[in-house]
């Protein structure tokens, strides 16, 4: 039997879509993925989500979203989608050997921040290591921090962090930034921002909290210790769209594009929400908003089909 709405991926976008679809009596089925809850599962305190004046832990916020989706009748499958076929309706989605069919699909598989791949970086994630200055910058008031990257997002993160941190050091592996000239100028002219050129991070130092970094100069090969209380990665995000290559139209870096009205993808009846289609804002609240939009778009589209 074909479901009215299949949702692939959870996080704020997918779970908000589920709440709206369930309340519209569409009986959504969500394949939430093994990494259910999305990037907020990696954040400790969330202080910028409306309605929580004292802040809330990322995993706790996602648990609240999940309970709300379930309360209205969303069926959750805790597994990863392994294959999709959007070439004809009903759309087909596979979890290993199990096949699901949907009259409409909402894709909310999110994006993953790129990391350096260091063991201690992973261990100290949420304890001084972050990939989101707007999420976590507030916690680094009067602390010296480092930002790794050389593009516009690295400049934005550094400028944002400079509002709170006592000093921001941008660490870049080349001798020039690839960011836009205006962003580079703003960063270089800022009194709190310094740059370490031709430098890579070899290790993150600290027991329970980031205390410093081991740096290597790529020109001289010299290794130095660098004292810092925070490490922010701004080396880009990768949209989780491997499943949809050849199925949906993607942009040149892999994000789902919206060629049609609203949140409709290049395939009529397939909608996308959250960071999988958003390389600009990437916030929990914007993801939730687009999840709401996708569910309403799907509901209206299904009504038109009848």
PDB file of C-alpha atoms in Angstrom:
ATOM      1  CA  UNK A   1       0.000   0.000   0.000  1.00  0.00           C
ATOM      2  CA  UNK A   2       1.255   3.449  -0.898  1.00  0.00           C
ATOM      3  CA  UNK A   3       1.749   5.990   1.914  1.00  0.00           C
ATOM      4  CA  UNK A   4       0.525   9.534   1.335  1.00  0.00           C
ATOM      5  CA  UNK A   5       3.778  11.126   2.560  1.00  0.00           C
ATOM      6  CA  UNK A   6       7.194   9.529   2.998  1.00  0.00           C
ATOM      7  CA  UNK A   7       9.775  11.658   4.844  1.00  0.00           C
ATOM      8  CA  UNK A   8      13.457  10.795   4.415  1.00  0.00           C
ATOM      9  CA  UNK A   9      15.647  12.091   7.241  1.00  0.00           C
ATOM     10  CA  UNK A  10      14.827  13.709  10.559  1.00  0.00           C
ATOM     11  CA  UNK A  11      16.312  16.778  12.225  1.00  0.00           C
ATOM     12  CA  UNK A  12      14.290  19.981  12.688  1.00  0.00           C
ATOM     13  CA  UNK A  13      13.171  20.030   9.021  1.00  0.00           C
ATOM     14  CA  UNK A  14      11.932  16.448   8.771  1.00  0.00           C
ATOM     15  CA  UNK A  15      10.316  16.363  12.199  1.00  0.00           C
ATOM     16  CA  UNK A  16       8.497  19.688  11.652  1.00  0.00           C
ATOM     17  CA  UNK A  17       7.289  18.379   8.283  1.00  0.00           C
ATOM     18  CA  UNK A  18       6.061  15.260  10.105  1.00  0.00           C
ATOM     19  CA  UNK A  19       4.134  17.314  12.687  1.00  0.00           C
ATOM     20  CA  UNK A  20       2.380  19.330   9.960  1.00  0.00           C
ATOM     21  CA  UNK A  21       1.724  16.339   7.694  1.00  0.00           C
ATOM     22  CA  UNK A  22       0.371  14.272  10.598  1.00  0.00           C
ATOM     23  CA  UNK A  23      -1.934  17.084  11.725  1.00  0.00           C
ATOM     24  CA  UNK A  24      -3.234  17.282   8.138  1.00  0.00           C
ATOM     25  CA  UNK A  25      -4.236  13.576   8.416  1.00  0.00           C
ATOM     26  CA  UNK A  26      -1.646  12.498   5.851  1.00  0.00           C
ATOM     27  CA  UNK A  27      -0.311   9.686   8.118  1.00  0.00           C
ATOM     28  CA  UNK A  28       3.361  10.342   7.339  1.00  0.00           C
ATOM     29  CA  UNK A  29       5.987   7.621   7.522  1.00  0.00           C
ATOM     30  CA  UNK A  30       9.454   8.901   8.391  1.00  0.00           C
ATOM     31  CA  UNK A  31      12.654   6.960   7.770  1.00  0.00           C
ATOM     32  CA  UNK A  32      14.650   8.969  10.274  1.00  0.00           C
ATOM     33  CA  UNK A  33      18.102   7.521   9.630  1.00  0.00           C
ATOM     34  CA  UNK A  34      20.539   5.995  12.084  1.00  0.00           C
ATOM     35  CA  UNK A  35      21.915   9.487  12.787  1.00  0.00           C
ATOM     36  CA  UNK A  36      18.407  10.620  13.772  1.00  0.00           C
ATOM     37  CA  UNK A  37      17.990  14.207  14.909  1.00  0.00           C
ATOM     38  CA  UNK A  38      20.560  15.711  12.575  1.00  0.00           C
ATOM     39  CA  UNK A  39      23.351  18.125  13.470  1.00  0.00           C
ATOM     40  CA  UNK A  40      21.675  19.280  16.690  1.00  0.00           C
ATOM     41  CA  UNK A  41      22.578  15.911  18.186  1.00  0.00           C
ATOM     42  CA  UNK A  42      26.188  17.169  18.142  1.00  0.00           C
ATOM     43  CA  UNK A  43      25.464  20.487  19.868  1.00  0.00           C
ATOM     44  CA  UNK A  44      25.383  20.896  23.599  1.00  0.00           C
ATOM     45  CA  UNK A  45      23.480  24.082  24.480  1.00  0.00           C
ATOM     46  CA  UNK A  46      21.022  25.592  21.993  1.00  0.00           C
ATOM     47  CA  UNK A  47      20.209  29.144  23.056  1.00  0.00           C
ATOM     48  CA  UNK A  48      18.880  30.635  19.826  1.00  0.00           C
ATOM     49  CA  UNK A  49      15.813  28.431  19.283  1.00  0.00           C
ATOM     50  CA  UNK A  50      12.713  30.519  20.115  1.00  0.00           C
ATOM     51  CA  UNK A  51      10.691  29.471  23.138  1.00  0.00           C
ATOM     52  CA  UNK A  52      13.587  28.321  25.326  1.00  0.00           C
ATOM     53  CA  UNK A  53      14.769  31.428  27.218  1.00  0.00           C
ATOM     54  CA  UNK A  54      17.163  29.379  29.361  1.00  0.00           C
ATOM     55  CA  UNK A  55      18.449  27.357  26.407  1.00  0.00           C
ATOM     56  CA  UNK A  56      18.074  23.625  25.824  1.00  0.00           C
ATOM     57  CA  UNK A  57      20.455  20.790  24.997  1.00  0.00           C
ATOM     58  CA  UNK A  58      20.470  19.900  21.279  1.00  0.00           C
ATOM     59  CA  UNK A  59      19.554  16.214  21.782  1.00  0.00           C
ATOM     60  CA  UNK A  60      16.789  17.170  24.236  1.00  0.00           C
ATOM     61  CA  UNK A  61      15.283  19.626  21.733  1.00  0.00           C
ATOM     62  CA  UNK A  62      15.269  16.914  19.068  1.00  0.00           C
ATOM     63  CA  UNK A  63      13.607  14.485  21.489  1.00  0.00           C
ATOM     64  CA  UNK A  64      10.813  17.059  22.023  1.00  0.00           C
ATOM     65  CA  UNK A  65      10.395  17.419  18.227  1.00  0.00           C
ATOM     66  CA  UNK A  66      10.248  13.628  17.911  1.00  0.00           C
ATOM     67  CA  UNK A  67       7.623  13.177  20.646  1.00  0.00           C
ATOM     68  CA  UNK A  68       5.462  15.844  19.017  1.00  0.00           C
ATOM     69  CA  UNK A  69       5.670  14.136  15.611  1.00  0.00           C
ATOM     70  CA  UNK A  70       4.783  10.782  17.177  1.00  0.00           C
ATOM     71  CA  UNK A  71       1.937  12.256  19.217  1.00  0.00           C
ATOM     72  CA  UNK A  72       0.116  13.219  16.014  1.00  0.00           C
ATOM     73  CA  UNK A  73       0.629   9.791  14.476  1.00  0.00           C
ATOM     74  CA  UNK A  74       3.911   9.865  12.546  1.00  0.00           C
ATOM     75  CA  UNK A  75       5.308   6.366  12.063  1.00  0.00           C
ATOM     76  CA  UNK A  76       9.073   6.384  12.612  1.00  0.00           C
ATOM     77  CA  UNK A  77      11.514   3.908  11.109  1.00  0.00           C
ATOM     78  CA  UNK A  78      14.989   4.105  12.666  1.00  0.00           C
ATOM     79  CA  UNK A  79      17.086   3.041   9.700  1.00  0.00           C
ATOM     80  CA  UNK A  80      18.892   4.539   6.722  1.00  0.00           C
ATOM     81  CA  UNK A  81      17.313   4.699   3.268  1.00  0.00           C
ATOM     82  CA  UNK A  82      19.571   2.708   0.948  1.00  0.00           C
ATOM     83  CA  UNK A  83      17.982   3.482  -2.451  1.00  0.00           C
ATOM     84  CA  UNK A  84      15.228   5.574  -4.031  1.00  0.00           C
ATOM     85  CA  UNK A  85      13.375   5.577  -7.333  1.00  0.00           C
ATOM     86  CA  UNK A  86      11.601   8.846  -8.167  1.00  0.00           C
ATOM     87  CA  UNK A  87      11.113   8.020 -11.874  1.00  0.00           C
ATOM     88  CA  UNK A  88       7.390   7.269 -11.496  1.00  0.00           C
ATOM     89  CA  UNK A  89       4.597   7.458  -8.938  1.00  0.00           C
ATOM     90  CA  UNK A  90       4.125   6.055  -6.430  1.00  0.00           C
ATOM     91  CA  UNK A  91       7.721   6.891  -5.509  1.00  0.00           C
ATOM     92  CA  UNK A  92       9.784   4.018  -4.161  1.00  0.00           C
ATOM     93  CA  UNK A  93      12.128   4.104  -1.174  1.00  0.00           C
ATOM     94  CA  UNK A  94      14.143   1.127   0.065  1.00  0.00           C
ATOM     95  CA  UNK A  95      15.556   0.362   3.492  1.00  0.00           C
ATOM     96  CA  UNK A  96      17.795  -2.592   2.597  1.00  0.00           C
ATOM     97  CA  UNK A  97      15.295  -5.199   1.291  1.00  0.00           C
ATOM     98  CA  UNK A  98      12.161  -3.429   2.616  1.00  0.00           C
ATOM     99  CA  UNK A  99      10.354  -1.327   0.029  1.00  0.00           C
ATOM    100  CA  UNK A 100       8.095   1.633   0.829  1.00  0.00           C
ATOM    101  CA  UNK A 101       5.889   3.517  -1.613  1.00  0.00           C
ATOM    102  CA  UNK A 102       4.769   7.126  -1.302  1.00  0.00           C
ATOM    103  CA  UNK A 103       2.393   9.375  -3.232  1.00  0.00           C
ATOM    104  CA  UNK A 104       4.699  12.228  -2.195  1.00  0.00           C
ATOM    105  CA  UNK A 105       8.154  12.440  -0.622  1.00  0.00           C
ATOM    106  CA  UNK A 106       9.799  15.063   1.586  1.00  0.00           C
ATOM    107  CA  UNK A 107      13.609  14.915   1.564  1.00  0.00           C
ATOM    108  CA  UNK A 108      15.205  16.295   4.739  1.00  0.00           C
ATOM    109  CA  UNK A 109      18.536  14.492   4.941  1.00  0.00           C
ATOM    110  CA  UNK A 110      20.433  17.635   5.968  1.00  0.00           C
ATOM    111  CA  UNK A 111      24.086  18.473   5.492  1.00  0.00           C
ATOM    112  CA  UNK A 112      27.216  17.484   7.354  1.00  0.00           C
ATOM    113  CA  UNK A 113      29.866  19.949   8.471  1.00  0.00           C
ATOM    114  CA  UNK A 114      33.291  19.076   7.155  1.00  0.00           C
ATOM    115  CA  UNK A 115      35.800  18.218   9.871  1.00  0.00           C
ATOM    116  CA  UNK A 116      39.570  17.907   9.852  1.00  0.00           C
ATOM    117  CA  UNK A 117      39.357  14.222  10.740  1.00  0.00           C
ATOM    118  CA  UNK A 118      41.478  14.397  13.898  1.00  0.00           C
ATOM    119  CA  UNK A 119      40.750  11.989  16.743  1.00  0.00           C
ATOM    120  CA  UNK A 120      40.822  14.673  19.468  1.00  0.00           C
ATOM    121  CA  UNK A 121      38.706  17.021  17.356  1.00  0.00           C
ATOM    122  CA  UNK A 122      35.932  14.433  17.431  1.00  0.00           C
ATOM    123  CA  UNK A 123      36.418  13.717  21.142  1.00  0.00           C
ATOM    124  CA  UNK A 124      36.190  17.428  22.045  1.00  0.00           C
ATOM    125  CA  UNK A 125      33.256  18.245  19.761  1.00  0.00           C
ATOM    126  CA  UNK A 126      30.853  20.310  21.857  1.00  0.00           C
ATOM    127  CA  UNK A 127      33.661  20.958  24.377  1.00  0.00           C
ATOM    128  CA  UNK A 128      35.415  23.781  22.565  1.00  0.00           C
ATOM    129  CA  UNK A 129      35.315  22.309  19.057  1.00  0.00           C
ATOM    130  CA  UNK A 130      32.429  23.591  16.924  1.00  0.00           C
ATOM    131  CA  UNK A 131      31.403  24.048  13.302  1.00  0.00           C
ATOM    132  CA  UNK A 132      28.834  26.776  14.003  1.00  0.00           C
ATOM    133  CA  UNK A 133      29.808  30.173  15.379  1.00  0.00           C
ATOM    134  CA  UNK A 134      26.228  31.463  15.409  1.00  0.00           C
ATOM    135  CA  UNK A 135      25.219  28.442  17.524  1.00  0.00           C
ATOM    136  CA  UNK A 136      28.110  28.466  19.981  1.00  0.00           C
ATOM    137  CA  UNK A 137      29.946  31.800  19.778  1.00  0.00           C
ATOM    138  CA  UNK A 138      28.138  33.230  22.794  1.00  0.00           C
ATOM    139  CA  UNK A 139      29.813  30.641  25.057  1.00  0.00           C
ATOM    140  CA  UNK A 140      33.278  32.000  24.190  1.00  0.00           C
ATOM    141  CA  UNK A 141      32.959  35.456  25.692  1.00  0.00           C
ATOM    142  CA  UNK A 142      36.437  36.828  26.570  1.00  0.00           C
ATOM    143  CA  UNK A 143      38.114  33.619  25.373  1.00  0.00           C
ATOM    144  CA  UNK A 144      40.796  33.391  22.674  1.00  0.00           C
ATOM    145  CA  UNK A 145      39.548  31.217  19.792  1.00  0.00           C
ATOM    146  CA  UNK A 146      40.769  29.934  16.423  1.00  0.00           C
ATOM    147  CA  UNK A 147      38.903  29.601  13.124  1.00  0.00           C
ATOM    148  CA  UNK A 148      40.085  27.216  10.392  1.00  0.00           C
ATOM    149  CA  UNK A 149      39.224  28.136   6.797  1.00  0.00           C
ATOM    150  CA  UNK A 150      39.783  30.652   4.041  1.00  0.00           C
ATOM    151  CA  UNK A 151      36.410  31.219   2.386  1.00  0.00           C
ATOM    152  CA  UNK A 152      33.549  33.627   3.045  1.00  0.00           C
ATOM    153  CA  UNK A 153      32.098  31.419   5.774  1.00  0.00           C
ATOM    154  CA  UNK A 154      35.435  31.483   7.654  1.00  0.00           C
ATOM    155  CA  UNK A 155      35.490  35.301   7.483  1.00  0.00           C
ATOM    156  CA  UNK A 156      31.856  35.463   8.631  1.00  0.00           C
ATOM    157  CA  UNK A 157      32.550  33.088  11.530  1.00  0.00           C
ATOM    158  CA  UNK A 158      35.646  35.076  12.574  1.00  0.00           C
ATOM    159  CA  UNK A 159      33.799  38.412  12.454  1.00  0.00           C
ATOM    160  CA  UNK A 160      30.876  36.983  14.407  1.00  0.00           C
ATOM    161  CA  UNK A 161      33.178  35.435  17.027  1.00  0.00           C
ATOM    162  CA  UNK A 162      35.047  38.739  17.400  1.00  0.00           C
ATOM    163  CA  UNK A 163      31.919  40.152  19.080  1.00  0.00           C
ATOM    164  CA  UNK A 164      32.460  37.751  21.987  1.00  0.00           C
ATOM    165  CA  UNK A 165      36.016  36.401  21.980  1.00  0.00           C
ATOM    166  CA  UNK A 166      38.980  38.380  23.289  1.00  0.00           C
ATOM    167  CA  UNK A 167      40.965  37.393  20.179  1.00  0.00           C
ATOM    168  CA  UNK A 168      40.254  35.407  17.006  1.00  0.00           C
ATOM    169  CA  UNK A 169      43.037  33.748  15.005  1.00  0.00           C
ATOM    170  CA  UNK A 170      42.200  32.571  11.477  1.00  0.00           C
ATOM    171  CA  UNK A 171      44.313  29.558  10.533  1.00  0.00           C
ATOM    172  CA  UNK A 172      44.632  29.039   6.782  1.00  0.00           C
ATOM    173  CA  UNK A 173      46.712  26.478   4.913  1.00  0.00           C
ATOM    174  CA  UNK A 174      47.475  28.818   1.984  1.00  0.00           C
ATOM    175  CA  UNK A 175      49.028  32.272   1.692  1.00  0.00           C
ATOM    176  CA  UNK A 176      45.840  33.984   0.484  1.00  0.00           C
ATOM    177  CA  UNK A 177      42.114  33.690   1.166  1.00  0.00           C
ATOM    178  CA  UNK A 178      39.600  32.558  -1.446  1.00  0.00           C
ATOM    179  CA  UNK A 179      36.893  34.646   0.271  1.00  0.00           C
ATOM    180  CA  UNK A 180      35.413  37.723  -1.410  1.00  0.00           C
ATOM    181  CA  UNK A 181      37.544  40.887  -1.205  1.00  0.00           C
ATOM    182  CA  UNK A 182      35.096  42.764   1.009  1.00  0.00           C
ATOM    183  CA  UNK A 183      34.939  39.911   3.557  1.00  0.00           C
ATOM    184  CA  UNK A 184      38.744  39.599   3.581  1.00  0.00           C
ATOM    185  CA  UNK A 185      39.127  43.337   4.123  1.00  0.00           C
ATOM    186  CA  UNK A 186      36.661  43.333   7.020  1.00  0.00           C
ATOM    187  CA  UNK A 187      38.472  40.456   8.693  1.00  0.00           C
ATOM    188  CA  UNK A 188      42.007  41.815   8.160  1.00  0.00           C
ATOM    189  CA  UNK A 189      41.055  45.297   9.383  1.00  0.00           C
ATOM    190  CA  UNK A 190      39.407  44.015  12.566  1.00  0.00           C
ATOM    191  CA  UNK A 191      41.471  44.791  15.659  1.00  0.00           C
ATOM    192  CA  UNK A 192      40.673  41.449  17.322  1.00  0.00           C
ATOM    193  CA  UNK A 193      41.430  39.227  14.302  1.00  0.00           C
ATOM    194  CA  UNK A 194      44.870  37.854  13.393  1.00  0.00           C
ATOM    195  CA  UNK A 195      45.861  35.404  10.652  1.00  0.00           C
ATOM    196  CA  UNK A 196      48.271  32.477  10.597  1.00  0.00           C
ATOM    197  CA  UNK A 197      49.066  31.800   6.929  1.00  0.00           C
ATOM    198  CA  UNK A 198      50.404  28.535   5.434  1.00  0.00           C
ATOM    199  CA  UNK A 199      49.360  26.670   8.568  1.00  0.00           C
ATOM    200  CA  UNK A 200      47.450  23.470   9.280  1.00  0.00           C
ATOM    201  CA  UNK A 201      46.058  22.025  12.519  1.00  0.00           C
ATOM    202  CA  UNK A 202      47.795  18.733  13.344  1.00  0.00           C
ATOM    203  CA  UNK A 203      46.105  18.056  16.682  1.00  0.00           C
ATOM    204  CA  UNK A 204      43.666  19.450  19.267  1.00  0.00           C
ATOM    205  CA  UNK A 205      44.962  19.546  22.837  1.00  0.00           C
ATOM    206  CA  UNK A 206      42.869  19.250  26.018  1.00  0.00           C
ATOM    207  CA  UNK A 207      41.454  16.681  28.416  1.00  0.00           C
ATOM    208  CA  UNK A 208      37.811  17.713  28.886  1.00  0.00           C
ATOM    209  CA  UNK A 209      37.939  21.079  27.072  1.00  0.00           C
ATOM    210  CA  UNK A 210      40.008  22.569  24.238  1.00  0.00           C
ATOM    211  CA  UNK A 211      43.192  24.060  25.712  1.00  0.00           C
ATOM    212  CA  UNK A 212      45.326  24.439  22.596  1.00  0.00           C
ATOM    213  CA  UNK A 213      46.349  23.208  19.146  1.00  0.00           C
ATOM    214  CA  UNK A 214      49.402  21.658  17.540  1.00  0.00           C
ATOM    215  CA  UNK A 215      50.119  23.611  14.343  1.00  0.00           C
ATOM    216  CA  UNK A 216      52.356  22.896  11.378  1.00  0.00           C
ATOM    217  CA  UNK A 217      53.741  25.516   8.988  1.00  0.00           C
ATOM    218  CA  UNK A 218      53.384  23.945   5.515  1.00  0.00           C
ATOM    219  CA  UNK A 219      56.317  25.973   4.120  1.00  0.00           C
ATOM    220  CA  UNK A 220      58.935  25.437   6.855  1.00  0.00           C
ATOM    221  CA  UNK A 221      57.423  22.204   8.281  1.00  0.00           C
ATOM    222  CA  UNK A 222      57.915  23.727  11.758  1.00  0.00           C
ATOM    223  CA  UNK A 223      55.542  22.384  14.443  1.00  0.00           C
ATOM    224  CA  UNK A 224      54.397  24.742  17.215  1.00  0.00           C
ATOM    225  CA  UNK A 225      52.022  24.702  20.184  1.00  0.00           C
ATOM    226  CA  UNK A 226      49.221  27.253  20.089  1.00  0.00           C
ATOM    227  CA  UNK A 227      47.149  28.163  23.140  1.00  0.00           C
ATOM    228  CA  UNK A 228      43.408  28.626  22.520  1.00  0.00           C
ATOM    229  CA  UNK A 229      40.099  27.957  24.253  1.00  0.00           C
ATOM    230  CA  UNK A 230      38.057  27.161  21.164  1.00  0.00           C
ATOM    231  CA  UNK A 231      38.382  25.750  17.661  1.00  0.00           C
ATOM    232  CA  UNK A 232      35.795  26.633  14.995  1.00  0.00           C
ATOM    233  CA  UNK A 233      35.798  24.752  11.705  1.00  0.00           C
ATOM    234  CA  UNK A 234      34.633  26.758   8.681  1.00  0.00           C
ATOM    235  CA  UNK A 235      35.771  24.499   5.868  1.00  0.00           C
ATOM    236  CA  UNK A 236      32.327  23.992   4.390  1.00  0.00           C
ATOM    237  CA  UNK A 237      29.390  21.614   4.562  1.00  0.00           C
ATOM    238  CA  UNK A 238      28.519  18.597   2.451  1.00  0.00           C
ATOM    239  CA  UNK A 239      24.816  18.108   1.662  1.00  0.00           C
ATOM    240  CA  UNK A 240      23.667  14.546   2.300  1.00  0.00           C
ATOM    241  CA  UNK A 241      22.428  13.970  -1.248  1.00  0.00           C
ATOM    242  CA  UNK A 242      24.377  10.916  -2.480  1.00  0.00           C
ATOM    243  CA  UNK A 243      21.071   8.991  -2.558  1.00  0.00           C
ATOM    244  CA  UNK A 244      19.488  11.488  -4.943  1.00  0.00           C
ATOM    245  CA  UNK A 245      22.180  11.815  -7.618  1.00  0.00           C
ATOM    246  CA  UNK A 246      20.514  11.109 -10.957  1.00  0.00           C
ATOM    247  CA  UNK A 247      17.078  11.323  -9.289  1.00  0.00           C
ATOM    248  CA  UNK A 248      16.789  15.024  -8.405  1.00  0.00           C
ATOM    249  CA  UNK A 249      18.398  18.147  -9.830  1.00  0.00           C
ATOM    250  CA  UNK A 250      21.362  19.192  -7.656  1.00  0.00           C
ATOM    251  CA  UNK A 251      23.548  22.279  -7.870  1.00  0.00           C
ATOM    252  CA  UNK A 252      27.275  22.093  -8.607  1.00  0.00           C
ATOM    253  CA  UNK A 253      28.137  21.375  -4.962  1.00  0.00           C
ATOM    254  CA  UNK A 254      25.352  18.855  -4.420  1.00  0.00           C
ATOM    255  CA  UNK A 255      22.522  20.811  -2.792  1.00  0.00           C
ATOM    256  CA  UNK A 256      18.960  20.082  -3.975  1.00  0.00           C
ATOM    257  CA  UNK A 257      17.614  22.956  -6.093  1.00  0.00           C
ATOM    258  CA  UNK A 258      14.065  24.337  -6.110  1.00  0.00           C
ATOM    259  CA  UNK A 259      13.218  24.937  -9.782  1.00  0.00           C
ATOM    260  CA  UNK A 260       9.481  24.918  -9.213  1.00  0.00           C
ATOM    261  CA  UNK A 261       7.132  26.695  -6.826  1.00  0.00           C
ATOM    262  CA  UNK A 262       7.870  26.591  -3.087  1.00  0.00           C
ATOM    263  CA  UNK A 263       9.806  23.574  -1.863  1.00  0.00           C
ATOM    264  CA  UNK A 264       9.101  21.364  -4.902  1.00  0.00           C
ATOM    265  CA  UNK A 265      12.206  19.736  -6.351  1.00  0.00           C
ATOM    266  CA  UNK A 266      12.814  18.952 -10.039  1.00  0.00           C
ATOM    267  CA  UNK A 267      10.458  15.949  -9.638  1.00  0.00           C
ATOM    268  CA  UNK A 268       6.814  16.876  -9.159  1.00  0.00           C
ATOM    269  CA  UNK A 269       5.593  15.432  -5.861  1.00  0.00           C
ATOM    270  CA  UNK A 270       9.047  15.336  -4.265  1.00  0.00           C
ATOM    271  CA  UNK A 271       9.792  18.190  -1.867  1.00  0.00           C
ATOM    272  CA  UNK A 272      12.941  19.175   0.036  1.00  0.00           C
ATOM    273  CA  UNK A 273      13.383  20.888   3.397  1.00  0.00           C
ATOM    274  CA  UNK A 274      16.221  22.078   5.586  1.00  0.00           C
ATOM    275  CA  UNK A 275      19.980  22.081   5.099  1.00  0.00           C
ATOM    276  CA  UNK A 276      19.845  19.605   2.197  1.00  0.00           C
ATOM    277  CA  UNK A 277      18.683  22.554   0.071  1.00  0.00           C
ATOM    278  CA  UNK A 278      20.010  25.493   2.122  1.00  0.00           C
ATOM    279  CA  UNK A 279      23.641  26.571   1.942  1.00  0.00           C
ATOM    280  CA  UNK A 280      22.953  30.064   3.264  1.00  0.00           C
ATOM    281  CA  UNK A 281      21.291  30.014   6.684  1.00  0.00           C
ATOM    282  CA  UNK A 282      21.691  26.463   8.066  1.00  0.00           C
ATOM    283  CA  UNK A 283      19.906  27.159  11.362  1.00  0.00           C
ATOM    284  CA  UNK A 284      17.534  24.900  13.284  1.00  0.00           C
ATOM    285  CA  UNK A 285      14.780  27.515  13.091  1.00  0.00           C
ATOM    286  CA  UNK A 286      15.086  27.995   9.301  1.00  0.00           C
ATOM    287  CA  UNK A 287      15.172  24.210   8.812  1.00  0.00           C
ATOM    288  CA  UNK A 288      11.998  23.861  10.897  1.00  0.00           C
ATOM    289  CA  UNK A 289      10.354  26.644   8.888  1.00  0.00           C
ATOM    290  CA  UNK A 290      11.144  24.966   5.572  1.00  0.00           C
ATOM    291  CA  UNK A 291       9.851  21.641   6.983  1.00  0.00           C
ATOM    292  CA  UNK A 292       6.536  23.344   7.662  1.00  0.00           C
ATOM    293  CA  UNK A 293       6.539  24.764   4.114  1.00  0.00           C
ATOM    294  CA  UNK A 294       7.319  21.367   2.546  1.00  0.00           C
ATOM    295  CA  UNK A 295       4.478  19.658   4.442  1.00  0.00           C
ATOM    296  CA  UNK A 296       1.980  22.357   3.400  1.00  0.00           C
ATOM    297  CA  UNK A 297       3.253  22.183  -0.206  1.00  0.00           C
ATOM    298  CA  UNK A 298       2.879  18.394  -0.184  1.00  0.00           C
ATOM    299  CA  UNK A 299      -0.612  18.572   1.319  1.00  0.00           C
ATOM    300  CA  UNK A 300      -1.807  21.073  -1.326  1.00  0.00           C
ATOM    301  CA  UNK A 301      -0.157  19.135  -4.142  1.00  0.00           C
ATOM    302  CA  UNK A 302      -1.790  15.863  -3.037  1.00  0.00           C
ATOM    303  CA  UNK A 303      -5.180  17.595  -2.844  1.00  0.00           C
ATOM    304  CA  UNK A 304      -4.722  18.840  -6.440  1.00  0.00           C
ATOM    305  CA  UNK A 305      -3.914  15.308  -7.639  1.00  0.00           C
ATOM    306  CA  UNK A 306      -7.253  14.055  -6.308  1.00  0.00           C
TER     307      UNK A 306
END
